[in-house]
Amino acid sequence: YPANPILTPKDWPYKASAVFNPGAVRFNGNILLLVRVEDREGFSHLTKVQSKDGKTNWEISPEPTLKPEIEKGEEVFGIEDPRIVWVEERQEYIITYVSFFTEVTGEPPGICLATTKDFKTFKRLGRRLLPPNKDASLFPKSFQGKYALIHRPIVDGRADIWVSFSPDLIHFGNHRVLIPARHRSWDCHRVGLGVPPIETSEGWLIIYHGVRVTASGSLYRVGLALLDLEDLRVIRRSREWIFGPEEEYEKVGDVDGIVFPCGAVVDNDEVFIYYGAADSVVGLAIGKLSEILEYLKKGPSC
């Protein structure tokens, strides 16, 4: 989007050090973002912003929308990186986000769930799965009566994308690796989910980030995968990255060289992808769903 970045700390109605990594959803005729806001102590919370066109004239909540709850062990570093899905069978939005396990040595990151119908009141479902874990989202529908959660645990030093299943959003099992990091590739050191899974006629579109550690630090870029609609096996996966830090606001910031999508809104064939740039500001990338799927089907894949 040529007018990027669309949101910066200067836009905020209260003091903010950085605004980035927003979840996104269409709500009441608007595009609604839950933006990760890092305060000047270095702790994060989530703030609601809304826009009719999803590009301009953002209405920013004058105070935090979702703050960490000390009694739930979320006070260390706050809460981060939301993904939002509307779950039709429950008639509510479910938000996954990262918080930190204060009772565990090193306060590692873990996954929390919360539900809402109006983005005014929220019900916390608590922390799910063992830490360390990040980059999580539910699928917006169940599979044979079970919810499916994509997440990124650290297992034996590896950082791959996994999927797990649950009958009740409390107990998760049938864990398996979904998308592994690839040796020597652009996504060789870590992979993690970007935006929530997007259902298409061709399969579930997965937009994910991959990390390669370079001599000057970690470089975050974006790739694609397509999953079978029923069994969630990988049908196609792009060999190449398709979106990476190129603009100055993506290359230079609190953490250089990062594009980190957390939210997407699809209108007919148009896809709005909202991403954090250099852990400092919010950017928007716009694409055609048909072109993305065509690239996945015919482009370099493995």
PDB file of C-alpha atoms in Angstrom:
ATOM      1  CA  TYR A   1       0.000   0.000   0.000  1.00  0.00           C
ATOM      2  CA  PRO A   2       1.699   3.248  -1.121  1.00  0.00           C
ATOM      3  CA  ALA A   3       0.651   5.256   1.958  1.00  0.00           C
ATOM      4  CA  ASN A   4       2.373   2.876   4.388  1.00  0.00           C
ATOM      5  CA  PRO A   5       2.871   2.813   7.276  1.00  0.00           C
ATOM      6  CA  ILE A   6      -0.838   3.111   8.068  1.00  0.00           C
ATOM      7  CA  LEU A   7      -0.404   3.332  11.876  1.00  0.00           C
ATOM      8  CA  THR A   8       2.531   4.651  13.917  1.00  0.00           C
ATOM      9  CA  PRO A   9       3.112   5.582  17.588  1.00  0.00           C
ATOM     10  CA  LYS A  10       2.569   9.230  16.634  1.00  0.00           C
ATOM     11  CA  ASP A  11      -1.061   8.417  15.814  1.00  0.00           C
ATOM     12  CA  TRP A  12      -1.765   7.064  19.303  1.00  0.00           C
ATOM     13  CA  PRO A  13      -3.924   9.019  21.780  1.00  0.00           C
ATOM     14  CA  TYR A  14      -1.631   7.969  24.639  1.00  0.00           C
ATOM     15  CA  LYS A  15       2.098   7.313  24.998  1.00  0.00           C
ATOM     16  CA  ALA A  16       3.324   4.381  22.929  1.00  0.00           C
ATOM     17  CA  SER A  17       6.791   3.215  21.988  1.00  0.00           C
ATOM     18  CA  ALA A  18       5.724   0.961  19.106  1.00  0.00           C
ATOM     19  CA  VAL A  19       2.509  -0.260  17.427  1.00  0.00           C
ATOM     20  CA  PHE A  20       2.683  -3.452  15.358  1.00  0.00           C
ATOM     21  CA  ASN A  21       1.553  -7.055  14.693  1.00  0.00           C
ATOM     22  CA  PRO A  22      -2.223  -6.464  14.514  1.00  0.00           C
ATOM     23  CA  GLY A  23      -4.951  -9.091  14.342  1.00  0.00           C
ATOM     24  CA  ALA A  24      -7.670  -8.162  11.850  1.00  0.00           C
ATOM     25  CA  VAL A  25     -11.339  -8.945  11.191  1.00  0.00           C
ATOM     26  CA  ARG A  26     -14.374  -7.393   9.527  1.00  0.00           C
ATOM     27  CA  PHE A  27     -16.802  -6.217  12.224  1.00  0.00           C
ATOM     28  CA  ASN A  28     -20.024  -4.205  11.935  1.00  0.00           C
ATOM     29  CA  GLY A  29     -19.140  -2.889   8.494  1.00  0.00           C
ATOM     30  CA  ASN A  30     -15.639  -1.806   9.519  1.00  0.00           C
ATOM     31  CA  ILE A  31     -12.228  -3.394   9.423  1.00  0.00           C
ATOM     32  CA  LEU A  32     -11.194  -3.825  13.044  1.00  0.00           C
ATOM     33  CA  LEU A  33      -7.627  -4.329  14.192  1.00  0.00           C
ATOM     34  CA  LEU A  34      -6.342  -5.372  17.588  1.00  0.00           C
ATOM     35  CA  VAL A  35      -2.926  -3.748  17.524  1.00  0.00           C
ATOM     36  CA  ARG A  36      -0.065  -4.766  19.759  1.00  0.00           C
ATOM     37  CA  VAL A  37       1.034  -1.614  21.557  1.00  0.00           C
ATOM     38  CA  GLU A  38       4.354  -1.594  23.397  1.00  0.00           C
ATOM     39  CA  ASP A  39       4.520   1.026  26.121  1.00  0.00           C
ATOM     40  CA  ARG A  40       7.632   2.891  27.202  1.00  0.00           C
ATOM     41  CA  GLU A  41       8.347   0.348  29.931  1.00  0.00           C
ATOM     42  CA  GLY A  42       8.632  -2.315  27.225  1.00  0.00           C
ATOM     43  CA  PHE A  43       5.378  -4.153  28.033  1.00  0.00           C
ATOM     44  CA  SER A  44       2.621  -4.862  25.513  1.00  0.00           C
ATOM     45  CA  HIS A  45      -1.178  -4.713  25.434  1.00  0.00           C
ATOM     46  CA  LEU A  46      -3.803  -4.763  22.663  1.00  0.00           C
ATOM     47  CA  THR A  47      -5.753  -1.732  21.436  1.00  0.00           C
ATOM     48  CA  LYS A  48      -8.761  -1.689  19.110  1.00  0.00           C
ATOM     49  CA  VAL A  49      -8.714   0.503  15.988  1.00  0.00           C
ATOM     50  CA  GLN A  50     -11.355   0.654  13.238  1.00  0.00           C
ATOM     51  CA  SER A  51     -11.691   2.019   9.701  1.00  0.00           C
ATOM     52  CA  LYS A  52     -14.412   1.931   7.047  1.00  0.00           C
ATOM     53  CA  ASP A  53     -12.017   1.286   4.166  1.00  0.00           C
ATOM     54  CA  GLY A  54      -9.263  -0.492   6.109  1.00  0.00           C
ATOM     55  CA  LYS A  55      -6.706   2.043   4.887  1.00  0.00           C
ATOM     56  CA  THR A  56      -7.427   5.500   6.274  1.00  0.00           C
ATOM     57  CA  ASN A  57      -9.299   7.453   8.961  1.00  0.00           C
ATOM     58  CA  TRP A  58      -8.564   4.983  11.725  1.00  0.00           C
ATOM     59  CA  GLU A  59     -10.511   5.430  14.950  1.00  0.00           C
ATOM     60  CA  ILE A  60      -8.171   4.472  17.780  1.00  0.00           C
ATOM     61  CA  SER A  61      -9.492   3.514  21.191  1.00  0.00           C
ATOM     62  CA  PRO A  62      -8.415   6.160  23.730  1.00  0.00           C
ATOM     63  CA  GLU A  63      -7.267   3.443  26.133  1.00  0.00           C
ATOM     64  CA  PRO A  64      -6.074  -0.176  25.955  1.00  0.00           C
ATOM     65  CA  THR A  65      -8.719  -2.706  24.916  1.00  0.00           C
ATOM     66  CA  LEU A  66      -7.156  -5.897  26.261  1.00  0.00           C
ATOM     67  CA  LYS A  67      -4.613  -5.592  29.042  1.00  0.00           C
ATOM     68  CA  PRO A  68      -2.628  -8.315  30.787  1.00  0.00           C
ATOM     69  CA  GLU A  69      -4.233  -9.794  33.890  1.00  0.00           C
ATOM     70  CA  ILE A  70      -1.828 -10.320  36.753  1.00  0.00           C
ATOM     71  CA  GLU A  71      -3.900 -13.128  38.293  1.00  0.00           C
ATOM     72  CA  LYS A  72      -3.594 -15.078  35.041  1.00  0.00           C
ATOM     73  CA  GLY A  73       0.179 -14.772  35.015  1.00  0.00           C
ATOM     74  CA  GLU A  74       0.228 -12.285  32.149  1.00  0.00           C
ATOM     75  CA  GLU A  75       1.988  -9.394  33.821  1.00  0.00           C
ATOM     76  CA  VAL A  76       5.516 -10.209  32.660  1.00  0.00           C
ATOM     77  CA  PHE A  77       6.076  -8.466  29.305  1.00  0.00           C
ATOM     78  CA  GLY A  78       2.315  -8.201  28.743  1.00  0.00           C
ATOM     79  CA  ILE A  79       0.346  -9.791  25.885  1.00  0.00           C
ATOM     80  CA  GLU A  80       1.310  -9.907  22.219  1.00  0.00           C
ATOM     81  CA  ASP A  81       0.585 -10.818  18.600  1.00  0.00           C
ATOM     82  CA  PRO A  82      -3.171 -11.506  18.375  1.00  0.00           C
ATOM     83  CA  ARG A  83      -4.894 -13.587  15.713  1.00  0.00           C
ATOM     84  CA  ILE A  84      -8.684 -13.318  15.420  1.00  0.00           C
ATOM     85  CA  VAL A  85     -11.204 -15.753  13.891  1.00  0.00           C
ATOM     86  CA  TRP A  86     -15.000 -15.769  13.772  1.00  0.00           C
ATOM     87  CA  VAL A  87     -16.178 -19.271  14.743  1.00  0.00           C
ATOM     88  CA  GLU A  88     -19.627 -19.671  13.212  1.00  0.00           C
ATOM     89  CA  GLU A  89     -20.685 -22.674  15.254  1.00  0.00           C
ATOM     90  CA  ARG A  90     -19.948 -20.815  18.490  1.00  0.00           C
ATOM     91  CA  GLN A  91     -21.209 -17.436  17.217  1.00  0.00           C
ATOM     92  CA  GLU A  92     -18.245 -15.616  18.691  1.00  0.00           C
ATOM     93  CA  TYR A  93     -14.768 -14.366  17.886  1.00  0.00           C
ATOM     94  CA  ILE A  94     -11.843 -16.289  19.344  1.00  0.00           C
ATOM     95  CA  ILE A  95      -8.551 -14.482  19.836  1.00  0.00           C
ATOM     96  CA  THR A  96      -5.255 -16.251  20.355  1.00  0.00           C
ATOM     97  CA  TYR A  97      -2.355 -14.256  21.726  1.00  0.00           C
ATOM     98  CA  VAL A  98       0.998 -14.680  23.439  1.00  0.00           C
ATOM     99  CA  SER A  99       1.566 -14.224  27.154  1.00  0.00           C
ATOM    100  CA  PHE A 100       4.358 -15.344  29.443  1.00  0.00           C
ATOM    101  CA  PHE A 101       4.412 -18.178  31.980  1.00  0.00           C
ATOM    102  CA  THR A 102       5.501 -16.539  35.208  1.00  0.00           C
ATOM    103  CA  GLU A 103       5.593 -19.800  37.172  1.00  0.00           C
ATOM    104  CA  VAL A 104       8.139 -21.337  34.790  1.00  0.00           C
ATOM    105  CA  THR A 105      11.868 -20.629  34.824  1.00  0.00           C
ATOM    106  CA  GLY A 106      12.709 -17.877  32.371  1.00  0.00           C
ATOM    107  CA  GLU A 107       9.070 -16.786  31.916  1.00  0.00           C
ATOM    108  CA  PRO A 108       8.773 -18.406  28.463  1.00  0.00           C
ATOM    109  CA  PRO A 109       6.077 -17.335  25.983  1.00  0.00           C
ATOM    110  CA  GLY A 110       2.890 -19.349  25.723  1.00  0.00           C
ATOM    111  CA  ILE A 111      -0.534 -19.253  24.087  1.00  0.00           C
ATOM    112  CA  CYS A 112      -3.717 -17.783  25.571  1.00  0.00           C
ATOM    113  CA  LEU A 113      -7.260 -17.769  24.221  1.00  0.00           C
ATOM    114  CA  ALA A 114     -10.044 -15.234  24.742  1.00  0.00           C
ATOM    115  CA  THR A 115     -13.535 -14.910  23.279  1.00  0.00           C
ATOM    116  CA  THR A 116     -15.712 -11.899  22.510  1.00  0.00           C
ATOM    117  CA  LYS A 117     -18.862 -10.998  20.627  1.00  0.00           C
ATOM    118  CA  ASP A 118     -18.485  -7.218  20.635  1.00  0.00           C
ATOM    119  CA  PHE A 119     -14.792  -6.371  21.263  1.00  0.00           C
ATOM    120  CA  LYS A 120     -15.897  -4.587  24.427  1.00  0.00           C
ATOM    121  CA  THR A 121     -16.116  -7.488  26.859  1.00  0.00           C
ATOM    122  CA  PHE A 122     -13.849 -10.516  26.737  1.00  0.00           C
ATOM    123  CA  LYS A 123     -13.855 -13.943  28.364  1.00  0.00           C
ATOM    124  CA  ARG A 124     -10.384 -15.320  29.051  1.00  0.00           C
ATOM    125  CA  LEU A 125     -10.064 -19.043  28.406  1.00  0.00           C
ATOM    126  CA  GLY A 126      -6.584 -19.117  29.900  1.00  0.00           C
ATOM    127  CA  ARG A 127      -3.273 -20.508  28.729  1.00  0.00           C
ATOM    128  CA  ARG A 128      -3.132 -23.542  26.481  1.00  0.00           C
ATOM    129  CA  LEU A 129      -0.292 -25.966  25.625  1.00  0.00           C
ATOM    130  CA  LEU A 130       3.108 -26.076  27.229  1.00  0.00           C
ATOM    131  CA  PRO A 131       5.578 -23.225  26.682  1.00  0.00           C
ATOM    132  CA  PRO A 132       7.608 -22.118  24.868  1.00  0.00           C
ATOM    133  CA  ASN A 133       5.012 -21.570  22.173  1.00  0.00           C
ATOM    134  CA  LYS A 134       3.937 -18.728  19.849  1.00  0.00           C
ATOM    135  CA  ASP A 135       2.246 -17.831  16.545  1.00  0.00           C
ATOM    136  CA  ALA A 136      -1.106 -19.509  17.166  1.00  0.00           C
ATOM    137  CA  SER A 137      -4.546 -19.377  15.607  1.00  0.00           C
ATOM    138  CA  LEU A 138      -7.614 -21.544  15.554  1.00  0.00           C
ATOM    139  CA  PHE A 139      -9.171 -22.573  12.286  1.00  0.00           C
ATOM    140  CA  PRO A 140     -12.578 -20.883  11.967  1.00  0.00           C
ATOM    141  CA  LYS A 141     -14.380 -24.233  11.808  1.00  0.00           C
ATOM    142  CA  SER A 142     -14.097 -27.624  13.496  1.00  0.00           C
ATOM    143  CA  PHE A 143     -13.041 -30.925  11.932  1.00  0.00           C
ATOM    144  CA  GLN A 144     -15.086 -33.992  12.862  1.00  0.00           C
ATOM    145  CA  GLY A 145     -16.173 -32.246  16.049  1.00  0.00           C
ATOM    146  CA  LYS A 146     -12.697 -31.052  17.028  1.00  0.00           C
ATOM    147  CA  TYR A 147     -11.136 -27.607  16.974  1.00  0.00           C
ATOM    148  CA  ALA A 148      -7.774 -27.312  15.227  1.00  0.00           C
ATOM    149  CA  LEU A 149      -5.061 -24.992  16.518  1.00  0.00           C
ATOM    150  CA  ILE A 150      -1.963 -24.013  14.555  1.00  0.00           C
ATOM    151  CA  HIS A 151       0.952 -23.079  16.801  1.00  0.00           C
ATOM    152  CA  ARG A 152       4.749 -22.909  16.930  1.00  0.00           C
ATOM    153  CA  PRO A 153       6.335 -24.734  19.879  1.00  0.00           C
ATOM    154  CA  ILE A 154      10.057 -25.181  20.376  1.00  0.00           C
ATOM    155  CA  VAL A 155      10.731 -28.934  20.414  1.00  0.00           C
ATOM    156  CA  ASP A 156      14.280 -30.283  20.690  1.00  0.00           C
ATOM    157  CA  GLY A 157      15.541 -26.888  19.580  1.00  0.00           C
ATOM    158  CA  ARG A 158      13.439 -26.886  16.392  1.00  0.00           C
ATOM    159  CA  ALA A 159      10.903 -24.153  15.564  1.00  0.00           C
ATOM    160  CA  ASP A 160       8.355 -25.739  13.206  1.00  0.00           C
ATOM    161  CA  ILE A 161       4.642 -25.048  12.664  1.00  0.00           C
ATOM    162  CA  TRP A 162       2.423 -27.659  14.357  1.00  0.00           C
ATOM    163  CA  VAL A 163      -1.301 -28.407  14.456  1.00  0.00           C
ATOM    164  CA  SER A 164      -3.159 -29.828  17.462  1.00  0.00           C
ATOM    165  CA  PHE A 165      -6.786 -30.795  18.038  1.00  0.00           C
ATOM    166  CA  SER A 166      -9.232 -30.317  20.900  1.00  0.00           C
ATOM    167  CA  PRO A 167     -12.867 -31.261  21.633  1.00  0.00           C
ATOM    168  CA  ASP A 168     -13.331 -28.430  24.150  1.00  0.00           C
ATOM    169  CA  LEU A 169     -10.567 -25.790  23.698  1.00  0.00           C
ATOM    170  CA  ILE A 170      -9.117 -27.016  26.998  1.00  0.00           C
ATOM    171  CA  HIS A 171      -7.458 -30.339  26.256  1.00  0.00           C
ATOM    172  CA  PHE A 172      -5.315 -30.588  23.111  1.00  0.00           C
ATOM    173  CA  GLY A 173      -3.850 -33.691  21.518  1.00  0.00           C
ATOM    174  CA  ASN A 174      -3.013 -35.434  18.221  1.00  0.00           C
ATOM    175  CA  HIS A 175      -0.116 -33.011  17.839  1.00  0.00           C
ATOM    176  CA  ARG A 176       1.826 -33.154  14.569  1.00  0.00           C
ATOM    177  CA  VAL A 177       4.263 -31.055  12.590  1.00  0.00           C
ATOM    178  CA  LEU A 178       2.472 -29.232   9.797  1.00  0.00           C
ATOM    179  CA  ILE A 179       5.111 -27.021   8.137  1.00  0.00           C
ATOM    180  CA  PRO A 180       8.758 -27.624   9.104  1.00  0.00           C
ATOM    181  CA  ALA A 181      11.643 -25.181   8.818  1.00  0.00           C
ATOM    182  CA  ARG A 182      13.750 -26.038   5.762  1.00  0.00           C
ATOM    183  CA  HIS A 183      17.497 -26.612   5.775  1.00  0.00           C
ATOM    184  CA  ARG A 184      19.503 -23.750   4.197  1.00  0.00           C
ATOM    185  CA  SER A 185      16.407 -22.077   2.780  1.00  0.00           C
ATOM    186  CA  TRP A 186      15.074 -18.551   3.467  1.00  0.00           C
ATOM    187  CA  ASP A 187      12.966 -20.147   6.251  1.00  0.00           C
ATOM    188  CA  CYS A 188      15.680 -22.384   7.676  1.00  0.00           C
ATOM    189  CA  HIS A 189      15.851 -21.211  11.298  1.00  0.00           C
ATOM    190  CA  ARG A 190      12.211 -20.656  12.301  1.00  0.00           C
ATOM    191  CA  VAL A 191       8.768 -20.724  10.776  1.00  0.00           C
ATOM    192  CA  GLY A 192       5.545 -19.477  12.339  1.00  0.00           C
ATOM    193  CA  LEU A 193       1.969 -18.801  11.329  1.00  0.00           C
ATOM    194  CA  GLY A 194       1.198 -15.340   9.984  1.00  0.00           C
ATOM    195  CA  VAL A 195      -2.504 -14.631   9.500  1.00  0.00           C
ATOM    196  CA  PRO A 196      -5.237 -17.119  10.480  1.00  0.00           C
ATOM    197  CA  PRO A 197      -5.969 -19.861   7.918  1.00  0.00           C
ATOM    198  CA  ILE A 198      -8.014 -18.594   4.951  1.00  0.00           C
ATOM    199  CA  GLU A 199     -10.571 -21.032   3.502  1.00  0.00           C
ATOM    200  CA  THR A 200     -10.626 -21.155  -0.314  1.00  0.00           C
ATOM    201  CA  SER A 201     -12.058 -23.524  -2.908  1.00  0.00           C
ATOM    202  CA  GLU A 202      -8.522 -24.855  -3.460  1.00  0.00           C
ATOM    203  CA  GLY A 203      -7.758 -25.497   0.201  1.00  0.00           C
ATOM    204  CA  TRP A 204      -6.723 -23.638   3.353  1.00  0.00           C
ATOM    205  CA  LEU A 205      -4.336 -20.839   2.445  1.00  0.00           C
ATOM    206  CA  ILE A 206      -1.547 -20.480   4.996  1.00  0.00           C
ATOM    207  CA  ILE A 207       0.480 -17.267   4.993  1.00  0.00           C
ATOM    208  CA  TYR A 208       3.457 -17.811   7.273  1.00  0.00           C
ATOM    209  CA  HIS A 209       6.692 -16.114   8.248  1.00  0.00           C
ATOM    210  CA  GLY A 210      10.096 -17.674   7.937  1.00  0.00           C
ATOM    211  CA  VAL A 211      13.343 -16.610   9.569  1.00  0.00           C
ATOM    212  CA  ARG A 212      16.904 -16.853   8.387  1.00  0.00           C
ATOM    213  CA  VAL A 213      19.613 -15.735  10.797  1.00  0.00           C
ATOM    214  CA  THR A 214      22.190 -13.666   8.926  1.00  0.00           C
ATOM    215  CA  ALA A 215      25.439 -11.985   9.902  1.00  0.00           C
ATOM    216  CA  SER A 216      23.464  -8.819  10.751  1.00  0.00           C
ATOM    217  CA  GLY A 217      20.580 -10.505  12.573  1.00  0.00           C
ATOM    218  CA  SER A 218      17.327 -12.356  11.939  1.00  0.00           C
ATOM    219  CA  LEU A 219      15.558 -11.636   8.650  1.00  0.00           C
ATOM    220  CA  TYR A 220      11.771 -12.211   8.606  1.00  0.00           C
ATOM    221  CA  ARG A 221      10.007 -12.859   5.298  1.00  0.00           C
ATOM    222  CA  VAL A 222       6.704 -14.387   4.211  1.00  0.00           C
ATOM    223  CA  GLY A 223       5.826 -17.588   2.350  1.00  0.00           C
ATOM    224  CA  LEU A 224       2.730 -19.562   1.380  1.00  0.00           C
ATOM    225  CA  ALA A 225       1.303 -23.042   1.815  1.00  0.00           C
ATOM    226  CA  LEU A 226      -1.975 -24.723   0.858  1.00  0.00           C
ATOM    227  CA  LEU A 227      -3.631 -27.363   3.027  1.00  0.00           C
ATOM    228  CA  ASP A 228      -6.289 -29.934   2.163  1.00  0.00           C
ATOM    229  CA  LEU A 229      -9.701 -28.729   3.323  1.00  0.00           C
ATOM    230  CA  GLU A 230     -10.425 -31.890   5.322  1.00  0.00           C
ATOM    231  CA  ASP A 231      -7.275 -33.611   6.565  1.00  0.00           C
ATOM    232  CA  LEU A 232      -5.059 -30.492   6.617  1.00  0.00           C
ATOM    233  CA  ARG A 233      -2.163 -32.178   4.807  1.00  0.00           C
ATOM    234  CA  VAL A 234       0.130 -29.838   2.881  1.00  0.00           C
ATOM    235  CA  ILE A 235      -0.782 -29.799  -0.818  1.00  0.00           C
ATOM    236  CA  ARG A 236       1.622 -27.082  -1.974  1.00  0.00           C
ATOM    237  CA  ARG A 237       4.284 -24.922  -0.358  1.00  0.00           C
ATOM    238  CA  SER A 238       6.165 -22.091  -2.012  1.00  0.00           C
ATOM    239  CA  ARG A 239       9.898 -22.626  -2.305  1.00  0.00           C
ATOM    240  CA  GLU A 240      10.455 -18.873  -2.561  1.00  0.00           C
ATOM    241  CA  TRP A 241       9.522 -16.117  -0.141  1.00  0.00           C
ATOM    242  CA  ILE A 242       6.873 -13.828  -1.625  1.00  0.00           C
ATOM    243  CA  PHE A 243       7.019 -10.756   0.634  1.00  0.00           C
ATOM    244  CA  GLY A 244       9.948  -9.340   2.572  1.00  0.00           C
ATOM    245  CA  PRO A 245      11.350  -6.144   4.092  1.00  0.00           C
ATOM    246  CA  GLU A 246      12.187  -3.740   1.283  1.00  0.00           C
ATOM    247  CA  GLU A 247      10.977  -0.312   2.397  1.00  0.00           C
ATOM    248  CA  GLU A 248      12.857   1.798   4.931  1.00  0.00           C
ATOM    249  CA  TYR A 249      10.146   1.405   7.623  1.00  0.00           C
ATOM    250  CA  GLU A 250      10.462  -2.388   7.234  1.00  0.00           C
ATOM    251  CA  LYS A 251      14.243  -2.430   7.274  1.00  0.00           C
ATOM    252  CA  VAL A 252      14.867  -0.012  10.156  1.00  0.00           C
ATOM    253  CA  GLY A 253      13.043   0.129  13.484  1.00  0.00           C
ATOM    254  CA  ASP A 254      13.097  -1.352  16.963  1.00  0.00           C
ATOM    255  CA  VAL A 255      14.050  -4.670  15.339  1.00  0.00           C
ATOM    256  CA  ASP A 256      15.432  -4.297  11.814  1.00  0.00           C
ATOM    257  CA  GLY A 257      14.428  -6.390   8.806  1.00  0.00           C
ATOM    258  CA  ILE A 258      10.978  -7.682   9.763  1.00  0.00           C
ATOM    259  CA  VAL A 259       7.616  -8.050   8.076  1.00  0.00           C
ATOM    260  CA  PHE A 260       5.300  -9.941  10.427  1.00  0.00           C
ATOM    261  CA  PRO A 261       1.655 -10.447   9.333  1.00  0.00           C
ATOM    262  CA  CYS A 262      -0.935 -11.338  11.972  1.00  0.00           C
ATOM    263  CA  GLY A 263      -4.246 -10.356  10.366  1.00  0.00           C
ATOM    264  CA  ALA A 264      -6.011 -10.515   7.008  1.00  0.00           C
ATOM    265  CA  VAL A 265      -9.410  -9.556   5.638  1.00  0.00           C
ATOM    266  CA  VAL A 266     -10.736 -11.027   2.384  1.00  0.00           C
ATOM    267  CA  ASP A 267     -13.383  -9.217   0.304  1.00  0.00           C
ATOM    268  CA  ASN A 268     -14.313 -11.185  -2.800  1.00  0.00           C
ATOM    269  CA  ASP A 269     -10.936 -11.515  -4.551  1.00  0.00           C
ATOM    270  CA  GLU A 270      -9.091  -8.812  -2.630  1.00  0.00           C
ATOM    271  CA  VAL A 271      -6.891  -9.635   0.352  1.00  0.00           C
ATOM    272  CA  PHE A 272      -5.810  -6.990   2.875  1.00  0.00           C
ATOM    273  CA  ILE A 273      -2.849  -8.244   4.921  1.00  0.00           C
ATOM    274  CA  TYR A 274      -1.931  -6.253   8.025  1.00  0.00           C
ATOM    275  CA  TYR A 275       1.601  -6.656   9.306  1.00  0.00           C
ATOM    276  CA  GLY A 276       4.113  -5.325  11.763  1.00  0.00           C
ATOM    277  CA  ALA A 277       7.117  -3.629  10.170  1.00  0.00           C
ATOM    278  CA  ALA A 278      10.470  -3.651  12.009  1.00  0.00           C
ATOM    279  CA  ASP A 279       8.537  -4.189  15.287  1.00  0.00           C
ATOM    280  CA  SER A 280       7.646  -0.489  15.178  1.00  0.00           C
ATOM    281  CA  VAL A 281       4.703   0.377  12.895  1.00  0.00           C
ATOM    282  CA  VAL A 282       1.763  -1.213  11.061  1.00  0.00           C
ATOM    283  CA  GLY A 283       1.833  -1.787   7.308  1.00  0.00           C
ATOM    284  CA  LEU A 284      -0.781  -2.959   4.807  1.00  0.00           C
ATOM    285  CA  ALA A 285      -0.177  -5.207   1.788  1.00  0.00           C
ATOM    286  CA  ILE A 286      -2.933  -5.787  -0.768  1.00  0.00           C
ATOM    287  CA  GLY A 287      -3.179  -8.718  -3.148  1.00  0.00           C
ATOM    288  CA  LYS A 288      -5.560 -10.769  -5.281  1.00  0.00           C
ATOM    289  CA  LEU A 289      -6.584 -14.110  -3.791  1.00  0.00           C
ATOM    290  CA  SER A 290      -6.844 -15.659  -7.263  1.00  0.00           C
ATOM    291  CA  GLU A 291      -3.280 -14.578  -8.106  1.00  0.00           C
ATOM    292  CA  ILE A 292      -1.925 -15.915  -4.822  1.00  0.00           C
ATOM    293  CA  LEU A 293      -3.578 -19.313  -5.390  1.00  0.00           C
ATOM    294  CA  GLU A 294      -2.440 -19.406  -9.023  1.00  0.00           C
ATOM    295  CA  TYR A 295       1.146 -18.733  -7.919  1.00  0.00           C
ATOM    296  CA  LEU A 296       0.912 -21.513  -5.336  1.00  0.00           C
ATOM    297  CA  LYS A 297      -0.449 -23.993  -7.870  1.00  0.00           C
ATOM    298  CA  LYS A 298       1.986 -23.190 -10.682  1.00  0.00           C
ATOM    299  CA  GLY A 299       4.998 -21.546  -9.035  1.00  0.00           C
ATOM    300  CA  PRO A 300       8.056 -23.225  -7.499  1.00  0.00           C
ATOM    301  CA  SER A 301       6.751 -25.592  -4.821  1.00  0.00           C
ATOM    302  CA  CYS A 302       7.810 -28.380  -2.544  1.00  0.00           C
TER     303      CYS A 302
END
